[in-house]
Short mmCIF file of C-alpha atoms in Angstrom, two decimals:
data_model
loop_
_atom_site.label_atom_id
_atom_site.label_comp_id
_atom_site.label_asym_id
_atom_site.label_seq_id
_atom_site.Cartn_x
_atom_site.Cartn_y
_atom_site.Cartn_z
CA MET A 17 -8.08 24.77 2.76
CA THR A 18 -7.72 28.24 1.31
CA THR A 19 -9.55 29.99 -1.53
CA SER A 20 -7.88 31.21 -4.44
CA SER A 21 -8.51 34.50 -6.22
CA THR A 22 -10.99 32.98 -8.59
CA GLY A 23 -13.03 31.74 -5.68
CA ALA A 24 -12.13 28.11 -6.23
CA PRO A 25 -10.92 26.18 -3.26
CA SER A 26 -7.14 25.67 -3.11
CA ARG A 27 -5.26 23.03 -1.16
CA ARG A 28 -2.38 23.96 1.49
CA PRO A 29 0.38 21.66 1.99
CA GLY A 30 -0.64 18.58 3.95
CA ASP A 31 -4.23 18.84 3.59
CA ARG A 32 -6.29 15.68 3.65
CA GLY A 33 -6.76 14.00 0.24
CA ASP A 34 -3.91 15.64 -1.55
CA LEU A 35 -1.74 12.64 -2.75
CA LEU A 36 0.29 14.75 -4.59
CA ASP A 37 1.65 16.46 -1.38
CA PRO A 38 4.48 14.37 0.41
CA CYS A 39 2.70 15.51 3.58
CA CYS A 40 -0.37 13.92 2.73
CA PRO A 41 -1.13 11.05 5.54
CA THR A 42 -2.71 8.66 2.78
CA ARG A 43 0.60 9.02 0.92
CA GLN A 44 2.85 8.68 3.81
CA LEU A 45 0.93 5.61 4.85
CA LEU A 46 1.17 4.10 1.46
CA ASP A 47 4.75 4.71 1.44
CA ARG A 48 5.09 2.79 4.58
CA VAL A 49 2.65 -0.21 4.20
CA GLY A 50 2.18 -0.25 0.53
CA THR A 51 4.78 -2.92 -0.10
CA LYS A 52 3.83 -6.49 -0.83
CA TRP A 53 5.87 -7.74 1.77
CA THR A 54 4.19 -5.65 4.54
CA SER A 55 0.72 -6.88 3.39
CA MET A 56 1.88 -10.14 3.69
CA VAL A 57 3.32 -10.03 6.93
CA VAL A 58 0.14 -8.22 8.29
CA LYS A 59 -1.90 -10.99 7.04
CA MET A 60 -0.04 -13.63 8.46
CA LEU A 61 0.23 -11.98 11.87
CA ALA A 62 -3.55 -11.14 11.67
CA GLU A 63 -4.29 -14.88 10.89
CA HIS A 64 -2.31 -15.83 14.21
CA ALA A 65 -3.65 -13.08 16.25
CA PRO A 66 -3.78 -12.66 19.29
CA GLY A 67 -0.85 -15.06 19.31
CA GLU A 68 2.85 -14.50 18.23
CA LEU A 69 4.96 -15.86 15.41
CA ARG A 70 8.67 -16.07 15.71
CA PHE A 71 10.88 -14.69 12.91
CA ALA A 72 11.62 -18.16 11.43
CA GLU A 73 7.91 -19.03 11.34
CA LEU A 74 7.07 -15.67 9.68
CA ARG A 75 9.91 -16.53 6.88
CA ARG A 76 8.31 -19.84 6.32
CA LEU A 77 4.85 -18.45 5.91
CA VAL A 78 5.72 -15.60 3.59
CA PRO A 79 6.84 -17.31 0.41
CA GLY A 80 9.99 -15.69 -1.46
CA ILE A 81 10.68 -13.32 1.34
CA SER A 82 14.54 -13.07 2.15
CA GLN A 83 15.71 -12.82 5.79
CA LYS A 84 16.86 -9.38 5.05
CA MET A 85 13.56 -8.26 3.66
CA LEU A 86 11.62 -9.69 6.54
CA SER A 87 13.95 -8.17 8.96
CA VAL A 88 13.52 -4.65 7.28
CA THR A 89 9.83 -5.17 7.01
CA LEU A 90 9.41 -6.10 10.68
CA ARG A 91 11.66 -3.32 11.89
CA SER A 92 9.41 -0.74 10.11
CA LEU A 93 6.18 -2.38 11.35
CA VAL A 94 7.51 -2.27 14.85
CA ARG A 95 8.83 1.33 14.58
CA ASP A 96 5.27 2.50 13.31
CA GLY A 97 3.67 0.63 16.16
CA LEU A 98 1.78 -1.83 13.90
CA VAL A 99 3.86 -4.82 15.45
CA ALA A 100 5.05 -5.58 18.87
CA ARG A 101 8.34 -7.25 19.13
CA ARG A 102 9.02 -9.60 22.24
CA VAL A 103 12.63 -11.10 22.86
CA GLU A 104 13.11 -14.02 25.28
CA PRO A 105 16.52 -13.82 26.78
CA THR A 106 17.72 -17.33 25.71
CA VAL A 107 20.69 -18.35 23.68
CA PRO A 108 19.99 -17.72 20.98
CA PRO A 109 17.36 -15.17 21.75
CA ALA A 110 13.69 -16.11 20.85
CA VAL A 111 12.27 -13.11 19.07
CA HIS A 112 8.49 -13.08 18.85
CA TYR A 113 5.94 -10.75 16.81
CA ARG A 114 2.67 -9.93 17.16
CA LEU A 115 0.19 -7.24 15.61
CA THR A 116 -0.79 -4.38 18.02
CA GLU A 117 -4.42 -3.21 18.06
CA LEU A 118 -3.31 -0.49 15.49
CA GLY A 119 -1.81 -3.26 13.30
CA LEU A 120 -5.02 -5.26 13.67
CA SER A 121 -6.99 -2.23 12.48
CA LEU A 122 -4.73 -2.36 9.20
CA GLU A 123 -6.04 -5.73 8.50
CA GLU A 124 -9.40 -4.96 7.30
CA PRO A 125 -8.41 -2.55 4.61
CA LEU A 126 -5.74 -4.59 3.48
CA ALA A 127 -8.20 -7.54 3.12
CA ALA A 128 -10.54 -5.33 1.17
CA LEU A 129 -7.56 -4.49 -1.07
CA ARG A 130 -6.89 -8.31 -1.54
CA VAL A 131 -10.71 -8.84 -2.46
CA TRP A 132 -10.57 -6.18 -4.95
CA ALA A 133 -7.21 -7.55 -6.52
CA GLU A 134 -8.77 -11.08 -6.63
CA THR A 135 -11.74 -9.71 -8.50
CA HIS A 136 -9.97 -7.49 -10.90
CA MET A 137 -6.57 -8.90 -11.47
CA PRO A 138 -7.93 -11.26 -14.53
CA GLU A 139 -9.32 -8.15 -16.30
CA ILE A 140 -5.99 -6.15 -15.52
CA ASP A 141 -3.80 -9.10 -16.71
CA ARG A 142 -6.13 -9.40 -20.00
CA ASN A 143 -5.66 -5.74 -20.50
CA ASN A 144 -2.01 -6.12 -20.38
CA ARG A 145 -1.89 -9.01 -22.62
CA LEU A 146 -3.95 -6.97 -25.13
CA ALA A 147 -1.55 -4.06 -24.80
CA LEU A 148 1.49 -6.09 -25.34
CA ALA A 149 -0.06 -7.66 -28.51
CA ASP A 150 -0.64 -4.31 -29.86
CA GLU A 151 2.73 -3.12 -29.22
CA SER A 152 4.44 -6.17 -30.69
CA SER A 153 2.12 -6.36 -33.93
CA PRO A 154 3.53 -4.76 -36.90
CA SER A 155 2.31 -1.15 -37.13
CA GLN A 156 1.63 1.05 -40.15
CA ASP A 157 3.50 4.40 -40.63
CA VAL A 158 0.27 6.26 -39.88
CA ALA A 159 0.12 8.88 -37.52
CA ARG A 160 -2.84 8.74 -35.12
CA GLU A 161 -4.91 11.98 -34.30
CA ASP A 162 -4.42 13.43 -30.95
CA PRO A 163 -8.08 13.91 -29.85
CA GLY A 164 -7.24 16.94 -27.99
CA THR A 165 -5.61 19.02 -30.64
CA PRO A 166 -6.92 18.87 -34.27
CA GLY A 167 -4.49 18.10 -37.00
CA THR A 168 -1.76 16.89 -34.53
CA ALA A 169 -0.34 13.35 -34.27
CA ALA A 170 -0.39 11.69 -30.96
CA ARG A 171 3.23 10.83 -29.56
#
């Protein structure tokens, strides 16, 4: 971290905690594992750890995922070292997947996110319904004041 001419700390690209910077480790991780399919696949593999699951088993366990999306998700998880892939030399080849130690360590924060979502989604859904109702109700042609600038209408 550097200090600006005013004495206030400023961030360098890639500093920890700078989510606006594409080099931020948190942002990079969220780009990789922040999809619903990734979290579902990690959850299913964690539930079967330390055992393995075959591709078809995973597809049955993750509702709504296409064969292509499961393949893309697993390839990404394997590339990042979160999932191990084992191929049996049979005809057709039997491919097995399991979480690595690194992948298992991801399950706890994803589980915490699921708990947060289960706790707060009713409130979020309620807020969305209220906002949609406000948007669809007939509005008056009255400009609302922008609280930041007196005498201006919010846009």
